[in-house]
PDB file of C-alpha atoms in Angstrom:
ATOM      1  CA  MET A   1     125.457  77.842 115.001  1.00 76.00           C
ATOM      2  CA  SER A   2     124.368  77.425 118.453  1.00 89.00           C
ATOM      3  CA  LEU A   3     120.577  76.194 118.996  1.00 96.00           C
ATOM      4  CA  LEU A   4     120.312  78.280 122.172  1.00 97.00           C
ATOM      5  CA  GLU A   5     122.393  81.173 123.836  1.00 97.00           C
ATOM      6  CA  LEU A   6     121.845  82.844 127.273  1.00 97.00           C
ATOM      7  CA  ASN A   7     124.351  85.821 127.192  1.00 96.00           C
ATOM      8  CA  ASP A   8     124.920  87.512 130.617  1.00 96.00           C
ATOM      9  CA  ALA A   9     121.174  86.455 131.495  1.00 96.00           C
ATOM     10  CA  THR A  10     120.232  88.281 134.743  1.00 96.00           C
ATOM     11  CA  ILE A  11     117.024  88.501 136.612  1.00 96.00           C
ATOM     12  CA  LYS A  12     116.110  90.299 139.651  1.00 95.00           C
ATOM     13  CA  PHE A  13     113.106  90.443 141.854  1.00 92.00           C
ATOM     14  CA  GLY A  14     113.240  93.611 143.723  1.00 87.00           C
ATOM     15  CA  GLY A  15     116.148  93.413 145.814  1.00 85.00           C
ATOM     16  CA  LEU A  16     116.894  89.815 145.091  1.00 91.00           C
ATOM     17  CA  THR A  17     119.217  88.531 142.488  1.00 93.00           C
ATOM     18  CA  ALA A  18     117.878  84.999 141.337  1.00 95.00           C
ATOM     19  CA  VAL A  19     120.187  84.842 138.189  1.00 95.00           C
ATOM     20  CA  ASN A  20     123.124  86.828 137.817  1.00 95.00           C
ATOM     21  CA  SER A  21     125.272  87.104 134.401  1.00 95.00           C
ATOM     22  CA  VAL A  22     124.444  83.471 133.287  1.00 96.00           C
ATOM     23  CA  SER A  23     125.945  82.539 129.780  1.00 96.00           C
ATOM     24  CA  PHE A  24     126.037  79.062 127.854  1.00 96.00           C
ATOM     25  CA  ALA A  25     125.227  77.801 124.587  1.00 96.00           C
ATOM     26  CA  LEU A  26     123.520  74.447 123.199  1.00 96.00           C
ATOM     27  CA  LYS A  27     124.191  73.017 119.835  1.00 95.00           C
ATOM     28  CA  LYS A  28     121.620  71.026 118.104  1.00 95.00           C
ATOM     29  CA  GLY A  29     121.780  67.507 119.449  1.00 95.00           C
ATOM     30  CA  ASP A  30     123.203  68.407 122.790  1.00 96.00           C
ATOM     31  CA  LEU A  31     122.119  66.394 126.056  1.00 96.00           C
ATOM     32  CA  PHE A  32     122.565  69.467 128.354  1.00 97.00           C
ATOM     33  CA  GLY A  33     122.299  69.203 131.942  1.00 96.00           C
ATOM     34  CA  LEU A  34     121.642  72.045 134.239  1.00 95.00           C
ATOM     35  CA  ILE A  35     122.452  71.626 138.150  1.00 92.00           C
ATOM     36  CA  GLY A  36     122.859  73.366 141.380  1.00 90.00           C
ATOM     37  CA  PRO A  37     121.553  73.271 144.902  1.00 87.00           C
ATOM     38  CA  ASN A  38     117.989  74.218 145.796  1.00 85.00           C
ATOM     39  CA  GLY A  39     117.685  77.951 145.041  1.00 86.00           C
ATOM     40  CA  ALA A  40     120.491  77.847 142.689  1.00 89.00           C
ATOM     41  CA  GLY A  41     118.235  79.513 140.001  1.00 92.00           C
ATOM     42  CA  LYS A  42     117.869  76.442 137.812  1.00 94.00           C
ATOM     43  CA  THR A  43     114.047  76.757 137.034  1.00 94.00           C
ATOM     44  CA  THR A  44     114.375  80.387 136.900  1.00 95.00           C
ATOM     45  CA  CYS A  45     116.624  79.920 134.013  1.00 95.00           C
ATOM     46  CA  PHE A  46     113.861  77.876 132.354  1.00 95.00           C
ATOM     47  CA  ASN A  47     111.374  80.536 133.076  1.00 95.00           C
ATOM     48  CA  ILE A  48     113.422  83.096 131.501  1.00 96.00           C
ATOM     49  CA  ILE A  49     114.158  80.911 128.292  1.00 97.00           C
ATOM     50  CA  THR A  50     110.498  80.215 127.968  1.00 96.00           C
ATOM     51  CA  GLY A  51     109.179  83.581 128.187  1.00 95.00           C
ATOM     52  CA  VAL A  52     107.621  83.221 131.467  1.00 95.00           C
ATOM     53  CA  TYR A  53     109.969  85.881 133.113  1.00 94.00           C
ATOM     54  CA  LYS A  54     111.463  88.364 130.906  1.00 94.00           C
ATOM     55  CA  PRO A  55     115.418  88.802 131.992  1.00 95.00           C
ATOM     56  CA  THR A  56     116.207  92.117 133.837  1.00 95.00           C
ATOM     57  CA  SER A  57     119.575  92.353 131.448  1.00 96.00           C
ATOM     58  CA  GLY A  58     121.217  89.860 129.078  1.00 96.00           C
ATOM     59  CA  GLU A  59     119.880  88.442 126.119  1.00 96.00           C
ATOM     60  CA  ILE A  60     118.540  84.940 125.120  1.00 97.00           C
ATOM     61  CA  LEU A  61     118.717  83.658 121.387  1.00 97.00           C
ATOM     62  CA  PHE A  62     117.117  80.714 119.728  1.00 97.00           C
ATOM     63  CA  GLU A  63     118.458  79.906 116.324  1.00 96.00           C
ATOM     64  CA  ASP A  64     120.203  83.090 116.308  1.00 94.00           C
ATOM     65  CA  ARG A  65     116.848  84.728 116.806  1.00 95.00           C
ATOM     66  CA  PRO A  66     116.671  86.943 119.873  1.00 96.00           C
ATOM     67  CA  ILE A  67     113.738  85.620 121.949  1.00 96.00           C
ATOM     68  CA  THR A  68     114.292  87.848 125.051  1.00 95.00           C
ATOM     69  CA  GLY A  69     110.970  88.748 126.897  1.00 89.00           C
ATOM     70  CA  THR A  70     108.998  86.633 124.054  1.00 95.00           C
ATOM     71  CA  PRO A  71     105.642  85.582 125.068  1.00 95.00           C
ATOM     72  CA  PRO A  72     105.219  81.625 126.176  1.00 93.00           C
ATOM     73  CA  ASN A  73     103.153  80.786 123.484  1.00 90.00           C
ATOM     74  CA  LYS A  74     105.317  82.416 120.892  1.00 93.00           C
ATOM     75  CA  ILE A  75     108.293  80.825 122.427  1.00 95.00           C
ATOM     76  CA  ALA A  76     106.587  77.526 121.987  1.00 92.00           C
ATOM     77  CA  LYS A  77     105.507  77.819 118.249  1.00 91.00           C
ATOM     78  CA  LEU A  78     109.156  78.631 117.641  1.00 94.00           C
ATOM     79  CA  GLY A  79     109.990  74.961 118.805  1.00 95.00           C
ATOM     80  CA  ILE A  80     110.626  75.276 122.459  1.00 96.00           C
ATOM     81  CA  ALA A  81     108.614  72.652 124.754  1.00 95.00           C
ATOM     82  CA  ARG A  82     109.244  72.085 128.504  1.00 94.00           C
ATOM     83  CA  THR A  83     108.167  70.026 131.296  1.00 93.00           C
ATOM     84  CA  PHE A  84     107.287  71.299 134.932  1.00 88.00           C
ATOM     85  CA  GLN A  85     108.829  70.604 138.153  1.00 82.00           C
ATOM     86  CA  ASN A  86     105.221  70.019 139.335  1.00 83.00           C
ATOM     87  CA  ILE A  87     103.326  67.844 136.967  1.00 85.00           C
ATOM     88  CA  ARG A  88     101.050  69.787 135.208  1.00 84.00           C
ATOM     89  CA  LEU A  89      98.579  67.667 133.384  1.00 89.00           C
ATOM     90  CA  PHE A  90      94.865  67.819 132.126  1.00 86.00           C
ATOM     91  CA  LYS A  91      93.915  65.131 135.226  1.00 88.00           C
ATOM     92  CA  SER A  92      90.188  64.593 134.108  1.00 90.00           C
ATOM     93  CA  LEU A  93      91.428  63.828 130.304  1.00 92.00           C
ATOM     94  CA  SER A  94      92.711  60.405 129.413  1.00 94.00           C
ATOM     95  CA  VAL A  95      96.453  59.858 128.183  1.00 95.00           C
ATOM     96  CA  LEU A  96      95.772  59.979 124.784  1.00 94.00           C
ATOM     97  CA  GLU A  97      93.926  63.161 125.077  1.00 91.00           C
ATOM     98  CA  ASN A  98      96.403  64.798 126.836  1.00 92.00           C
ATOM     99  CA  VAL A  99      99.019  64.224 124.223  1.00 93.00           C
ATOM    100  CA  VAL A 100      96.665  65.393 121.340  1.00 90.00           C
ATOM    101  CA  VAL A 101      96.116  68.329 123.485  1.00 87.00           C
ATOM    102  CA  GLY A 102      99.820  69.423 123.144  1.00 86.00           C
ATOM    103  CA  GLY A 103      99.622  68.502 119.069  1.00 82.00           C
ATOM    104  CA  PHE A 104      96.768  71.039 118.830  1.00 75.00           C
ATOM    105  CA  LEU A 105      99.482  74.136 119.023  1.00 68.00           C
ATOM    106  CA  ARG A 106     100.209  72.743 115.366  1.00 67.00           C
ATOM    107  CA  HIS A 107      96.246  72.654 114.154  1.00 64.00           C
ATOM    108  CA  HIS A 108      95.542  74.416 110.900  1.00 59.00           C
ATOM    109  CA  THR A 109      91.886  74.092 110.750  1.00 57.00           C
ATOM    110  CA  GLY A 110      89.869  76.944 111.667  1.00 48.00           C
ATOM    111  CA  LEU A 111      87.643  77.718 114.335  1.00 42.00           C
ATOM    112  CA  PHE A 112      84.561  77.586 112.528  1.00 44.00           C
ATOM    113  CA  SER A 113      85.400  74.000 111.027  1.00 50.00           C
ATOM    114  CA  ALA A 114      86.566  72.777 114.260  1.00 47.00           C
ATOM    115  CA  LEU A 115      83.333  73.674 115.964  1.00 42.00           C
ATOM    116  CA  ALA A 116      81.260  72.414 113.299  1.00 45.00           C
ATOM    117  CA  TYR A 117      83.247  69.371 112.928  1.00 52.00           C
ATOM    118  CA  LEU A 118      83.599  69.524 109.165  1.00 56.00           C
ATOM    119  CA  PRO A 119      85.844  66.756 107.281  1.00 63.00           C
ATOM    120  CA  PRO A 120      89.024  69.142 107.493  1.00 62.00           C
ATOM    121  CA  ALA A 121      88.885  69.092 111.266  1.00 65.00           C
ATOM    122  CA  ILE A 122      88.013  65.354 111.660  1.00 69.00           C
ATOM    123  CA  ALA A 123      91.078  64.533 109.257  1.00 75.00           C
ATOM    124  CA  GLU A 124      93.295  66.818 111.520  1.00 74.00           C
ATOM    125  CA  THR A 125      91.847  65.500 114.866  1.00 77.00           C
ATOM    126  CA  ASN A 126      92.431  61.913 113.683  1.00 80.00           C
ATOM    127  CA  ARG A 127      96.025  62.729 112.529  1.00 84.00           C
ATOM    128  CA  LEU A 128      96.929  64.095 115.742  1.00 85.00           C
ATOM    129  CA  LYS A 129      95.598  61.118 117.603  1.00 89.00           C
ATOM    130  CA  GLU A 130      97.690  58.794 115.361  1.00 90.00           C
ATOM    131  CA  GLU A 131     100.797  61.216 116.326  1.00 91.00           C
ATOM    132  CA  ALA A 132      99.874  60.902 119.923  1.00 93.00           C
ATOM    133  CA  MET A 133      99.922  57.318 119.758  1.00 95.00           C
ATOM    134  CA  GLU A 134     103.239  57.125 118.350  1.00 94.00           C
ATOM    135  CA  LEU A 135     104.574  59.431 121.194  1.00 95.00           C
ATOM    136  CA  LEU A 136     103.176  57.143 123.845  1.00 96.00           C
ATOM    137  CA  ARG A 137     104.879  54.145 122.374  1.00 94.00           C
ATOM    138  CA  VAL A 138     107.824  56.108 122.775  1.00 94.00           C
ATOM    139  CA  VAL A 139     107.642  56.739 126.371  1.00 94.00           C
ATOM    140  CA  ASP A 140     105.751  53.225 126.574  1.00 93.00           C
ATOM    141  CA  LEU A 141     102.512  54.296 127.615  1.00 96.00           C
ATOM    142  CA  GLU A 142     100.467  53.063 124.590  1.00 95.00           C
ATOM    143  CA  HIS A 143      98.892  50.560 127.045  1.00 95.00           C
ATOM    144  CA  VAL A 144      97.296  53.022 129.010  1.00 96.00           C
ATOM    145  CA  ALA A 145      96.044  55.282 126.369  1.00 95.00           C
ATOM    146  CA  ASN A 146      92.301  55.427 127.511  1.00 95.00           C
ATOM    147  CA  VAL A 147      93.452  55.681 131.157  1.00 95.00           C
ATOM    148  CA  ARG A 148      92.496  58.842 132.671  1.00 96.00           C
ATOM    149  CA  SER A 149      95.756  60.898 133.504  1.00 94.00           C
ATOM    150  CA  ALA A 150      95.201  61.258 137.248  1.00 94.00           C
ATOM    151  CA  ASP A 151      95.102  57.477 137.680  1.00 95.00           C
ATOM    152  CA  LEU A 152      98.791  56.743 136.667  1.00 93.00           C
ATOM    153  CA  SER A 153     101.673  56.452 138.810  1.00 91.00           C
ATOM    154  CA  TYR A 154     103.880  59.486 139.537  1.00 89.00           C
ATOM    155  CA  GLY A 155     106.608  57.960 137.396  1.00 89.00           C
ATOM    156  CA  MET A 156     104.133  57.380 134.169  1.00 92.00           C
ATOM    157  CA  GLN A 157     102.578  60.793 134.647  1.00 93.00           C
ATOM    158  CA  ARG A 158     106.053  62.163 134.461  1.00 92.00           C
ATOM    159  CA  ARG A 159     106.618  60.327 130.992  1.00 93.00           C
ATOM    160  CA  LEU A 160     103.131  61.572 129.836  1.00 95.00           C
ATOM    161  CA  GLU A 161     104.151  65.113 130.431  1.00 95.00           C
ATOM    162  CA  ILE A 162     107.486  64.403 128.202  1.00 95.00           C
ATOM    163  CA  ALA A 163     105.020  62.755 125.411  1.00 95.00           C
ATOM    164  CA  ARG A 164     102.726  65.979 125.377  1.00 94.00           C
ATOM    165  CA  ALA A 165     105.742  68.195 125.086  1.00 95.00           C
ATOM    166  CA  MET A 166     106.792  66.117 122.365  1.00 94.00           C
ATOM    167  CA  ALA A 167     103.579  66.575 120.784  1.00 93.00           C
ATOM    168  CA  THR A 168     104.545  70.279 120.012  1.00 92.00           C
ATOM    169  CA  GLN A 169     107.382  69.068 117.807  1.00 92.00           C
ATOM    170  CA  PRO A 170     109.943  71.213 119.641  1.00 95.00           C
ATOM    171  CA  LYS A 171     113.403  71.527 118.154  1.00 96.00           C
ATOM    172  CA  LEU A 172     114.455  72.069 121.895  1.00 97.00           C
ATOM    173  CA  LEU A 173     113.111  70.041 124.906  1.00 97.00           C
ATOM    174  CA  LEU A 174     113.434  71.706 128.307  1.00 97.00           C
ATOM    175  CA  LEU A 175     112.972  68.747 131.300  1.00 96.00           C
ATOM    176  CA  ASP A 176     112.673  69.900 134.776  1.00 94.00           C
ATOM    177  CA  GLU A 177     113.242  67.356 137.555  1.00 92.00           C
ATOM    178  CA  PRO A 178     111.992  64.530 134.807  1.00 93.00           C
ATOM    179  CA  ALA A 179     113.519  61.606 137.364  1.00 92.00           C
ATOM    180  CA  ALA A 180     111.806  62.822 140.693  1.00 87.00           C
ATOM    181  CA  GLY A 181     109.767  60.338 142.088  1.00 84.00           C
ATOM    182  CA  MET A 182     111.315  57.478 140.183  1.00 87.00           C
ATOM    183  CA  ASN A 183     112.642  54.362 141.308  1.00 90.00           C
ATOM    184  CA  PRO A 184     116.200  52.985 140.196  1.00 91.00           C
ATOM    185  CA  MET A 185     114.632  50.691 137.423  1.00 91.00           C
ATOM    186  CA  GLU A 186     112.240  53.551 136.253  1.00 91.00           C
ATOM    187  CA  LYS A 187     115.579  55.898 136.122  1.00 93.00           C
ATOM    188  CA  GLU A 188     117.288  53.715 133.802  1.00 93.00           C
ATOM    189  CA  GLU A 189     114.641  53.085 131.349  1.00 93.00           C
ATOM    190  CA  LEU A 190     114.211  57.026 131.497  1.00 94.00           C
ATOM    191  CA  ASN A 191     117.725  57.718 130.541  1.00 95.00           C
ATOM    192  CA  ARG A 192     117.088  55.236 127.814  1.00 94.00           C
ATOM    193  CA  MET A 193     114.090  57.018 126.529  1.00 94.00           C
ATOM    194  CA  VAL A 194     115.853  60.655 126.594  1.00 96.00           C
ATOM    195  CA  ARG A 195     118.588  59.343 124.426  1.00 95.00           C
ATOM    196  CA  LYS A 196     116.253  57.786 122.024  1.00 93.00           C
ATOM    197  CA  ILE A 197     114.093  61.025 121.904  1.00 94.00           C
ATOM    198  CA  ARG A 198     117.540  62.915 120.993  1.00 95.00           C
ATOM    199  CA  ASP A 199     118.661  60.304 118.632  1.00 94.00           C
ATOM    200  CA  GLU A 200     115.653  59.199 116.742  1.00 92.00           C
ATOM    201  CA  HIS A 201     113.287  62.411 117.080  1.00 92.00           C
ATOM    202  CA  ASN A 202     116.023  65.312 116.569  1.00 90.00           C
ATOM    203  CA  MET A 203     115.669  66.850 119.451  1.00 95.00           C
ATOM    204  CA  THR A 204     117.769  68.756 121.680  1.00 97.00           C
ATOM    205  CA  VAL A 205     117.291  67.867 125.408  1.00 97.00           C
ATOM    206  CA  LEU A 206     118.086  70.516 128.321  1.00 97.00           C
ATOM    207  CA  LEU A 207     117.419  69.206 131.826  1.00 96.00           C
ATOM    208  CA  ILE A 208     116.995  69.956 135.091  1.00 94.00           C
ATOM    209  CA  GLU A 209     117.653  67.360 137.777  1.00 89.00           C
ATOM    210  CA  HIS A 210     119.134  66.538 141.424  1.00 85.00           C
ATOM    211  CA  ASP A 211     120.002  62.779 140.926  1.00 87.00           C
ATOM    212  CA  MET A 212     123.399  63.377 139.876  1.00 85.00           C
ATOM    213  CA  ARG A 213     124.275  59.946 138.775  1.00 88.00           C
ATOM    214  CA  PHE A 214     121.551  60.155 136.595  1.00 93.00           C
ATOM    215  CA  VAL A 215     122.705  63.712 135.194  1.00 93.00           C
ATOM    216  CA  MET A 216     126.008  62.228 135.052  1.00 92.00           C
ATOM    217  CA  SER A 217     125.293  58.959 133.293  1.00 94.00           C
ATOM    218  CA  LEU A 218     122.903  60.822 130.468  1.00 95.00           C
ATOM    219  CA  CYS A 219     124.466  64.662 130.024  1.00 96.00           C
ATOM    220  CA  GLU A 220     127.591  65.280 127.540  1.00 95.00           C
ATOM    221  CA  ARG A 221     127.988  68.781 129.243  1.00 96.00           C
ATOM    222  CA  ILE A 222     126.755  70.278 132.186  1.00 96.00           C
ATOM    223  CA  VAL A 223     126.549  73.709 134.048  1.00 95.00           C
ATOM    224  CA  VAL A 224     126.600  73.919 137.528  1.00 94.00           C
ATOM    225  CA  LEU A 225     124.662  77.153 139.116  1.00 94.00           C
ATOM    226  CA  ASP A 226     125.009  78.286 142.853  1.00 92.00           C
ATOM    227  CA  HIS A 227     123.145  81.276 144.338  1.00 90.00           C
ATOM    228  CA  GLY A 228     122.354  82.068 140.819  1.00 92.00           C
ATOM    229  CA  GLU A 229     125.782  82.413 139.373  1.00 93.00           C
ATOM    230  CA  GLU A 230     127.696  79.876 137.134  1.00 94.00           C
ATOM    231  CA  ILE A 231     130.295  78.005 138.922  1.00 93.00           C
ATOM    232  CA  ALA A 232     131.342  75.538 136.543  1.00 93.00           C
ATOM    233  CA  GLN A 233     130.705  73.912 132.972  1.00 94.00           C
ATOM    234  CA  GLY A 234     132.066  71.098 130.960  1.00 95.00           C
ATOM    235  CA  PRO A 235     131.753  67.180 130.713  1.00 95.00           C
ATOM    236  CA  PRO A 236     130.660  65.422 133.431  1.00 94.00           C
ATOM    237  CA  ALA A 237     134.378  63.898 134.237  1.00 92.00           C
ATOM    238  CA  GLU A 238     135.279  67.322 134.712  1.00 93.00           C
ATOM    239  CA  ILE A 239     132.082  68.526 136.894  1.00 93.00           C
ATOM    240  CA  ARG A 240     132.366  65.675 139.060  1.00 87.00           C
ATOM    241  CA  ASN A 241     135.826  66.672 140.247  1.00 88.00           C
ATOM    242  CA  ASP A 242     135.489  70.279 140.125  1.00 89.00           C
ATOM    243  CA  PRO A 243     136.384  71.346 143.917  1.00 89.00           C
ATOM    244  CA  LYS A 244     133.788  74.157 143.407  1.00 89.00           C
ATOM    245  CA  VAL A 245     131.342  72.183 142.373  1.00 88.00           C
ATOM    246  CA  ILE A 246     131.850  69.657 145.262  1.00 84.00           C
ATOM    247  CA  ALA A 247     131.869  72.105 147.896  1.00 85.00           C
ATOM    248  CA  ALA A 248     128.827  74.059 146.717  1.00 77.00           C
ATOM    249  CA  TYR A 249     126.470  71.184 145.976  1.00 61.00           C
ATOM    250  CA  LEU A 250     127.958  67.645 145.294  1.00 54.00           C
ATOM    251  CA  GLY A 251     129.718  67.428 148.915  1.00 56.00           C
ATOM    252  CA  GLU A 252     131.684  64.614 147.510  1.00 51.00           C
ATOM    253  CA  ALA A 253     133.022  62.991 143.876  1.00 48.00           C
ATOM    254  CA  VAL A 254     130.005  61.098 142.472  1.00 45.00           C
TER     255      VAL A 254
END
């Protein structure tokens, strides 16, 4: 059974076709890459998967359940979380508080209990803080847990956004250019971290990334888009040598 399927997903904005009949499937445990030149439709695919946009035609399935056009908040509760190309943290909150906010998606206490700070709400908040600290250890940010997120380096903010997405306990984690702005050492650590997230936290990962060496060393399967259309799909060894991919995006074999 596929965890996620896109079947002929198409979205048009007026006369512009941003994504045209794109189809691919992810199985549980996949490390899957979505690549292509600027304007290829990669982030638009993320947006239709997460309910930001409703496809003009086609179908999206999650665990064999149709989710086409489902609102983003319901998509998140089903088990799909994402990061963004442009970092979207709560800049005035601490690193720990940002991750706790992600965990509140799973908050079970009622509004009155939370506002009155009754024992059930206190206990759940403490539990969320403990879980958040564990996630900060995963992304190597536990030492800055009480630092304001706006004061972190760019690479640290990227890792924090991943931890916050993980706090929703997703089955599928979508990473939009997670290595952007990172130096080579940070990218190597990110590579190890994403593998650890997949292997130890049972999350399937779909990522967009422009750094081809990073993608080729991390992802086990890759889909390539160009002008909104799929031009190739397969393992890295096939993708790096595909003439259509080289012509459209890579320019030369990686």
